[in-house]
PDB file of C-alpha atoms in Angstrom:
ATOM      1  CA  SER S  27      99.900  69.500 103.511  1.00 85.00           C
ATOM      2  CA  GLN S  28     103.445  69.999 102.645  1.00 87.00           C
ATOM      3  CA  THR S  29     105.902  70.773 105.172  1.00 91.00           C
ATOM      4  CA  ILE S  30     109.541  71.629 104.977  1.00 95.00           C
ATOM      5  CA  HIS S  31     111.926  70.951 107.888  1.00 95.00           C
ATOM      6  CA  GLN S  32     115.487  72.526 108.266  1.00 96.00           C
ATOM      7  CA  TRP S  33     117.844  71.997 111.035  1.00 93.00           C
ATOM      8  CA  PRO S  34     119.727  72.993 113.104  1.00 94.00           C
ATOM      9  CA  ALA S  35     118.161  76.621 113.641  1.00 94.00           C
ATOM     10  CA  THR S  36     121.608  78.173 114.877  1.00 96.00           C
ATOM     11  CA  LEU S  37     125.002  76.851 114.615  1.00 97.00           C
ATOM     12  CA  VAL S  38     128.394  78.259 115.649  1.00 97.00           C
ATOM     13  CA  GLN S  39     131.254  76.449 114.118  1.00 97.00           C
ATOM     14  CA  PRO S  40     135.072  77.045 114.258  1.00 98.00           C
ATOM     15  CA  VAL S  41     136.890  78.013 111.032  1.00 97.00           C
ATOM     16  CA  GLY S  42     138.149  74.739 109.529  1.00 97.00           C
ATOM     17  CA  SER S  43     135.440  72.481 110.941  1.00 97.00           C
ATOM     18  CA  PRO S  44     133.186  70.550 108.651  1.00 97.00           C
ATOM     19  CA  LEU S  45     129.501  71.459 108.145  1.00 97.00           C
ATOM     20  CA  SER S  46     126.287  69.593 107.349  1.00 96.00           C
ATOM     21  CA  LEU S  47     122.817  71.168 107.101  1.00 97.00           C
ATOM     22  CA  GLU S  48     119.874  68.950 106.313  1.00 96.00           C
ATOM     23  CA  CYS S  49     116.402  69.735 104.864  1.00 97.00           C
ATOM     24  CA  THR S  50     113.692  67.410 104.408  1.00 97.00           C
ATOM     25  CA  VAL S  51     110.277  68.024 102.591  1.00 96.00           C
ATOM     26  CA  GLU S  52     107.058  66.318 103.584  1.00 95.00           C
ATOM     27  CA  GLY S  53     103.869  65.738 101.640  1.00 93.00           C
ATOM     28  CA  THR S  54     105.097  66.050  98.069  1.00 91.00           C
ATOM     29  CA  SER S  55     107.236  64.003  95.760  1.00 91.00           C
ATOM     30  CA  ASN S  56     109.871  64.924  93.254  1.00 92.00           C
ATOM     31  CA  PRO S  57     110.125  68.589  94.353  1.00 94.00           C
ATOM     32  CA  ASN S  58     112.615  70.958  92.976  1.00 95.00           C
ATOM     33  CA  LEU S  59     115.009  71.739  95.938  1.00 96.00           C
ATOM     34  CA  TYR S  60     117.204  74.801  96.570  1.00 96.00           C
ATOM     35  CA  TRP S  61     119.773  76.251  98.917  1.00 97.00           C
ATOM     36  CA  TYR S  62     119.989  79.859  99.100  1.00 96.00           C
ATOM     37  CA  ARG S  63     122.257  82.078 101.393  1.00 95.00           C
ATOM     38  CA  GLN S  64     121.460  85.327 102.886  1.00 94.00           C
ATOM     39  CA  ALA S  65     124.322  87.520 103.988  1.00 84.00           C
ATOM     40  CA  ALA S  66     123.845  90.308 106.477  1.00 74.00           C
ATOM     41  CA  GLY S  67     120.023  90.021 106.349  1.00 58.00           C
ATOM     42  CA  ARG S  68     119.786  91.150 102.957  1.00 73.00           C
ATOM     43  CA  GLY S  69     119.446  89.623  99.391  1.00 88.00           C
ATOM     44  CA  LEU S  70     118.952  85.862  98.571  1.00 94.00           C
ATOM     45  CA  GLN S  71     121.777  84.163  96.673  1.00 93.00           C
ATOM     46  CA  LEU S  72     121.034  80.875  95.225  1.00 93.00           C
ATOM     47  CA  LEU S  73     123.709  78.349  95.900  1.00 95.00           C
ATOM     48  CA  PHE S  74     122.547  74.842  94.583  1.00 95.00           C
ATOM     49  CA  TYR S  75     119.413  73.539  93.206  1.00 94.00           C
ATOM     50  CA  SER S  76     118.345  70.052  92.414  1.00 95.00           C
ATOM     51  CA  VAL S  77     115.666  68.666  90.177  1.00 93.00           C
ATOM     52  CA  GLY S  78     116.103  65.030  91.183  1.00 94.00           C
ATOM     53  CA  ILE S  79     117.825  62.477  93.333  1.00 95.00           C
ATOM     54  CA  GLY S  80     121.538  62.822  92.875  1.00 93.00           C
ATOM     55  CA  GLN S  81     121.148  65.706  90.514  1.00 94.00           C
ATOM     56  CA  ILE S  82     122.794  68.822  91.804  1.00 94.00           C
ATOM     57  CA  SER S  83     123.674  72.193  90.069  1.00 92.00           C
ATOM     58  CA  SER S  84     125.800  74.832  91.657  1.00 90.00           C
ATOM     59  CA  GLU S  85     125.201  78.303  90.923  1.00 86.00           C
ATOM     60  CA  VAL S  86     128.308  80.057  92.352  1.00 82.00           C
ATOM     61  CA  PRO S  87     131.967  78.684  92.863  1.00 73.00           C
ATOM     62  CA  GLN S  88     132.467  78.300  96.718  1.00 82.00           C
ATOM     63  CA  ASN S  89     133.426  76.181  99.476  1.00 90.00           C
ATOM     64  CA  LEU S  90     130.342  74.329  99.974  1.00 95.00           C
ATOM     65  CA  SER S  91     128.657  71.275  98.152  1.00 96.00           C
ATOM     66  CA  ALA S  92     125.120  69.839  98.186  1.00 97.00           C
ATOM     67  CA  SER S  93     123.718  66.359  97.795  1.00 97.00           C
ATOM     68  CA  ARG S  94     120.279  64.976  97.419  1.00 97.00           C
ATOM     69  CA  PRO S  95     120.495  61.256  98.647  1.00 96.00           C
ATOM     70  CA  GLN S  96     116.735  60.884  98.866  1.00 96.00           C
ATOM     71  CA  ASP S  97     113.911  62.511  96.821  1.00 96.00           C
ATOM     72  CA  ARG S  98     112.838  64.900  99.538  1.00 96.00           C
ATOM     73  CA  GLN S  99     116.313  65.538 101.417  1.00 97.00           C
ATOM     74  CA  PHE S 100     118.722  67.930 100.781  1.00 97.00           C
ATOM     75  CA  ILE S 101     121.993  68.348 102.393  1.00 97.00           C
ATOM     76  CA  LEU S 102     124.436  71.373 102.295  1.00 97.00           C
ATOM     77  CA  SER S 103     128.007  70.403 103.358  1.00 97.00           C
ATOM     78  CA  SER S 104     131.384  71.819 103.817  1.00 96.00           C
ATOM     79  CA  LYS S 105     134.823  70.000 104.530  1.00 96.00           C
ATOM     80  CA  LYS S 106     136.324  73.055 106.044  1.00 96.00           C
ATOM     81  CA  LEU S 107     134.357  76.151 106.820  1.00 96.00           C
ATOM     82  CA  LEU S 108     135.678  79.734 106.311  1.00 95.00           C
ATOM     83  CA  LEU S 109     134.807  82.922 108.037  1.00 95.00           C
ATOM     84  CA  SER S 110     132.932  83.923 104.839  1.00 92.00           C
ATOM     85  CA  ASP S 111     130.713  81.081 104.949  1.00 94.00           C
ATOM     86  CA  SER S 112     128.729  82.798 107.940  1.00 94.00           C
ATOM     87  CA  GLY S 113     125.085  83.570 107.033  1.00 94.00           C
ATOM     88  CA  PHE S 114     121.638  82.561 107.039  1.00 96.00           C
ATOM     89  CA  TYR S 115     121.086  79.226 104.938  1.00 97.00           C
ATOM     90  CA  LEU S 116     117.686  78.746 103.718  1.00 97.00           C
ATOM     91  CA  CYS S 117     116.372  75.650 102.051  1.00 98.00           C
ATOM     92  CA  ALA S 118     113.325  75.856  99.680  1.00 97.00           C
ATOM     93  CA  TRP S 119     111.209  73.569  97.649  1.00 96.00           C
ATOM     94  CA  LYS S 120     108.978  74.248  94.598  1.00 93.00           C
ATOM     95  CA  GLN S 121     106.455  72.591  92.366  1.00 87.00           C
ATOM     96  CA  GLY S 122     105.050  75.309  90.261  1.00 81.00           C
ATOM     97  CA  THR S 123     104.710  78.555  92.110  1.00 80.00           C
ATOM     98  CA  PRO S 124     105.515  79.528  94.747  1.00 92.00           C
ATOM     99  CA  LEU S 125     108.910  78.882  96.409  1.00 94.00           C
ATOM    100  CA  HIS S 126     108.322  77.609  99.909  1.00 96.00           C
ATOM    101  CA  PHE S 127     111.262  78.329 102.308  1.00 97.00           C
ATOM    102  CA  GLY S 128     112.435  76.461 105.568  1.00 97.00           C
ATOM    103  CA  ASN S 129     112.946  78.248 108.685  1.00 96.00           C
ATOM    104  CA  GLY S 130     116.668  78.698 108.066  1.00 96.00           C
ATOM    105  CA  THR S 131     119.896  77.956 109.622  1.00 97.00           C
ATOM    106  CA  ARG S 132     121.917  80.839 111.132  1.00 95.00           C
ATOM    107  CA  LEU S 133     125.504  80.036 110.771  1.00 96.00           C
ATOM    108  CA  THR S 134     128.450  81.881 112.597  1.00 96.00           C
ATOM    109  CA  VAL S 135     131.857  80.770 111.795  1.00 96.00           C
ATOM    110  CA  THR S 136     134.230  82.115 114.381  1.00 97.00           C
TER     111      THR S 136
ATOM    112  CA  GLY M  29     123.722  87.500  83.941  1.00 74.00           C
ATOM    113  CA  GLN M  30     120.202  88.782  84.884  1.00 80.00           C
ATOM    114  CA  GLN M  31     119.923  91.298  87.606  1.00 89.00           C
ATOM    115  CA  VAL M  32     117.026  92.427  89.686  1.00 94.00           C
ATOM    116  CA  MET M  33     117.428  95.469  91.332  1.00 95.00           C
ATOM    117  CA  GLN M  34     115.223  96.971  94.030  1.00 96.00           C
ATOM    118  CA  ILE M  35     114.684 100.447  95.556  1.00 96.00           C
ATOM    119  CA  PRO M  36     114.985 101.912  98.022  1.00 96.00           C
ATOM    120  CA  GLN M  37     117.287  99.677 100.396  1.00 95.00           C
ATOM    121  CA  TYR M  38     115.570 100.893 103.414  1.00 96.00           C
ATOM    122  CA  GLN M  39     112.371 102.768 104.242  1.00 97.00           C
ATOM    123  CA  HIS M  40     111.267 104.204 107.342  1.00 97.00           C
ATOM    124  CA  VAL M  41     107.713 105.491 107.657  1.00 98.00           C
ATOM    125  CA  GLN M  42     105.174 106.489 110.418  1.00 98.00           C
ATOM    126  CA  GLU M  43     102.350 104.270 110.913  1.00 98.00           C
ATOM    127  CA  GLY M  44      99.436 105.377 108.717  1.00 98.00           C
ATOM    128  CA  GLU M  45     102.003 106.498 106.005  1.00 98.00           C
ATOM    129  CA  ASP M  46     102.134 104.859 102.498  1.00 98.00           C
ATOM    130  CA  PHE M  47     105.084 102.757 101.270  1.00 98.00           C
ATOM    131  CA  THR M  48     106.258 101.812  97.708  1.00 98.00           C
ATOM    132  CA  THR M  49     109.213  99.623  96.788  1.00 98.00           C
ATOM    133  CA  TYR M  50     110.317  99.357  93.050  1.00 98.00           C
ATOM    134  CA  CYS M  51     111.699  96.463  91.216  1.00 98.00           C
ATOM    135  CA  ASN M  52     113.792  96.593  87.976  1.00 97.00           C
ATOM    136  CA  SER M  53     114.984  93.657  85.861  1.00 95.00           C
ATOM    137  CA  SER M  54     117.642  93.679  83.320  1.00 93.00           C
ATOM    138  CA  THR M  55     115.792  91.275  81.235  1.00 92.00           C
ATOM    139  CA  THR M  56     112.189  90.890  80.413  1.00 94.00           C
ATOM    140  CA  LEU M  57     110.336  88.591  82.880  1.00 93.00           C
ATOM    141  CA  SER M  58     107.812  85.777  82.137  1.00 93.00           C
ATOM    142  CA  ASN M  59     106.443  86.634  85.663  1.00 94.00           C
ATOM    143  CA  ILE M  60     107.429  88.403  88.870  1.00 96.00           C
ATOM    144  CA  GLN M  61     106.911  87.183  92.389  1.00 97.00           C
ATOM    145  CA  TRP M  62     106.785  89.123  95.660  1.00 98.00           C
ATOM    146  CA  TYR M  63     107.978  87.756  99.117  1.00 98.00           C
ATOM    147  CA  LYS M  64     107.948  89.134 102.592  1.00 98.00           C
ATOM    148  CA  GLN M  65     110.408  88.307 105.186  1.00 97.00           C
ATOM    149  CA  ARG M  66     109.760  89.226 108.939  1.00 97.00           C
ATOM    150  CA  PRO M  67     112.662  89.995 111.080  1.00 94.00           C
ATOM    151  CA  GLY M  68     114.267  86.691 112.182  1.00 91.00           C
ATOM    152  CA  GLY M  69     112.064  84.885 109.765  1.00 94.00           C
ATOM    153  CA  HIS M  70     112.010  83.425 106.465  1.00 96.00           C
ATOM    154  CA  PRO M  71     110.547  84.786 103.209  1.00 96.00           C
ATOM    155  CA  VAL M  72     106.940  83.981 102.515  1.00 97.00           C
ATOM    156  CA  PHE M  73     105.174  84.224  99.079  1.00 97.00           C
ATOM    157  CA  LEU M  74     102.887  87.152  98.675  1.00 98.00           C
ATOM    158  CA  ILE M  75     102.045  87.034  95.033  1.00 97.00           C
ATOM    159  CA  GLN M  76     102.770  86.456  91.346  1.00 97.00           C
ATOM    160  CA  LEU M  77     102.093  88.664  88.342  1.00 97.00           C
ATOM    161  CA  VAL M  78     102.140  87.316  84.922  1.00 96.00           C
ATOM    162  CA  LYS M  79     100.459  89.639  82.426  1.00 97.00           C
ATOM    163  CA  SER M  80     101.908  92.852  80.962  1.00 97.00           C
ATOM    164  CA  GLY M  81     100.321  95.749  82.930  1.00 97.00           C
ATOM    165  CA  GLU M  82      98.851  93.361  85.554  1.00 97.00           C
ATOM    166  CA  VAL M  83      97.636  95.010  88.692  1.00 98.00           C
ATOM    167  CA  LYS M  84      96.585  92.876  91.897  1.00 98.00           C
ATOM    168  CA  LYS M  85      95.561  93.796  95.274  1.00 98.00           C
ATOM    169  CA  GLN M  86      95.651  92.195  98.643  1.00 97.00           C
ATOM    170  CA  LYS M  87      93.725  94.346 101.184  1.00 97.00           C
ATOM    171  CA  ARG M  88      96.184  97.295 101.650  1.00 98.00           C
ATOM    172  CA  LEU M  89      98.922  95.919  99.243  1.00 98.00           C
ATOM    173  CA  THR M  90      98.797  96.871  95.468  1.00 98.00           C
ATOM    174  CA  PHE M  91     101.115  95.015  93.057  1.00 98.00           C
ATOM    175  CA  GLN M  92     101.853  96.198  89.513  1.00 98.00           C
ATOM    176  CA  PHE M  93     103.669  94.650  86.741  1.00 98.00           C
ATOM    177  CA  GLY M  94     105.002  97.073  84.145  1.00 97.00           C
ATOM    178  CA  GLU M  95     103.901  97.016  80.409  1.00 96.00           C
ATOM    179  CA  ALA M  96     107.406  95.819  79.373  1.00 96.00           C
ATOM    180  CA  LYS M  97     107.437  93.121  81.903  1.00 96.00           C
ATOM    181  CA  LYS M  98     110.793  94.466  83.237  1.00 96.00           C
ATOM    182  CA  ASN M  99     109.650  96.336  86.292  1.00 97.00           C
ATOM    183  CA  SER M 100     107.082  95.922  89.110  1.00 98.00           C
ATOM    184  CA  SER M 101     106.090  97.805  92.283  1.00 98.00           C
ATOM    185  CA  LEU M 102     104.584  96.988  95.499  1.00 98.00           C
ATOM    186  CA  HIS M 103     102.648  99.717  97.343  1.00 98.00           C
ATOM    187  CA  ILE M 104     101.336  99.569 100.833  1.00 98.00           C
ATOM    188  CA  THR M 105      98.506 101.920 101.803  1.00 98.00           C
ATOM    189  CA  ALA M 106      98.434 103.273 105.517  1.00 98.00           C
ATOM    190  CA  THR M 107     101.119 101.137 106.771  1.00 98.00           C
ATOM    191  CA  GLN M 108     100.653  99.170 110.099  1.00 98.00           C
ATOM    192  CA  THR M 109     103.343  97.798 112.466  1.00 97.00           C
ATOM    193  CA  THR M 110     102.558  94.370 111.088  1.00 97.00           C
ATOM    194  CA  ASP M 111     104.012  95.517 107.619  1.00 98.00           C
ATOM    195  CA  VAL M 112     107.489  95.423 109.085  1.00 98.00           C
ATOM    196  CA  GLY M 113     109.881  93.284 107.322  1.00 97.00           C
ATOM    197  CA  THR M 114     111.880  93.168 104.136  1.00 96.00           C
ATOM    198  CA  TYR M 115     110.081  92.919 100.816  1.00 98.00           C
ATOM    199  CA  PHE M 116     111.664  90.943  97.858  1.00 97.00           C
ATOM    200  CA  CYS M 117     110.811  90.852  94.352  1.00 97.00           C
ATOM    201  CA  ALA M 118     112.030  87.781  92.232  1.00 96.00           C
ATOM    202  CA  GLY M 119     112.030  86.731  88.579  1.00 93.00           C
ATOM    203  CA  PRO M 120     112.847  83.555  86.819  1.00 91.00           C
ATOM    204  CA  SER M 121     116.382  83.004  85.942  1.00 82.00           C
ATOM    205  CA  GLY M 122     117.930  80.772  83.368  1.00 67.00           C
ATOM    206  CA  GLY M 123     114.561  80.587  81.469  1.00 56.00           C
ATOM    207  CA  THR M 124     111.553  79.143  83.427  1.00 51.00           C
ATOM    208  CA  SER M 125     113.092  75.589  83.774  1.00 62.00           C
ATOM    209  CA  TYR M 126     114.048  74.293  87.028  1.00 76.00           C
ATOM    210  CA  GLY M 127     112.132  77.166  89.030  1.00 82.00           C
ATOM    211  CA  LYS M 128     115.195  79.132  89.771  1.00 89.00           C
ATOM    212  CA  LEU M 129     114.483  82.618  90.996  1.00 91.00           C
ATOM    213  CA  THR M 130     116.848  85.687  90.966  1.00 92.00           C
ATOM    214  CA  PHE M 131     115.826  87.734  93.882  1.00 94.00           C
ATOM    215  CA  GLY M 132     116.250  91.536  94.416  1.00 95.00           C
ATOM    216  CA  GLN M 133     118.298  92.824  97.319  1.00 94.00           C
ATOM    217  CA  GLY M 134     115.071  93.657  99.145  1.00 96.00           C
ATOM    218  CA  THR M 135     113.660  96.656 100.890  1.00 97.00           C
ATOM    219  CA  ILE M 136     113.676  96.723 104.520  1.00 96.00           C
ATOM    220  CA  LEU M 137     110.573  98.624 105.929  1.00 97.00           C
ATOM    221  CA  THR M 138     110.500 100.031 109.435  1.00 97.00           C
ATOM    222  CA  VAL M 139     107.197 101.445 110.601  1.00 98.00           C
ATOM    223  CA  HIS M 140     107.273 103.721 113.620  1.00 96.00           C
ATOM    224  CA  PRO M 141     104.205 103.676 115.719  1.00 92.00           C
TER     225      PRO M 141
END
């Protein structure tokens, strides 16, 4: 069966520090991959999606970037974190319906 | 761009009472999906509706898709404390390609025992 791993679960980082969140999917190949952010425990905002290795589309201008170095690996990065980058980051994969989310990373920028 | 609105934002009910959340899209949807997020957890898929006027049931949960395929509702009969969480509707955005979904803001359900 398919599983999605996302780490770390929680992260506290100072303003201006770099960020790297990683997500891997097992048990499937060539999935569509997504990064969502949930602020203040509410709505889900799509940040990036990828339909294949090296193919990244950004949905909103921001301080973050994403990469897909391998078929089932999706990375969210920042060179310098801002306070406004705090939130709950969710990785997800999809082949058809539905969208499968990882457990999320709760990022606090101090 | 496409917008998906959900009301109410919050709902407090006593255990045993019914609950309904409504979802409205600014555009016609090819399908609508519902997800539930337990406190501290991640969203989990509940159901997808595809046909105009479709009604689906999962035990105490009833999902409806509007005739114009622009609105949907989720109704829970006789809520239980296990129903606590945030309920999201989501519709395809940017066409159905790439599987992108636009989520509503969610309805946070609190059930008082």
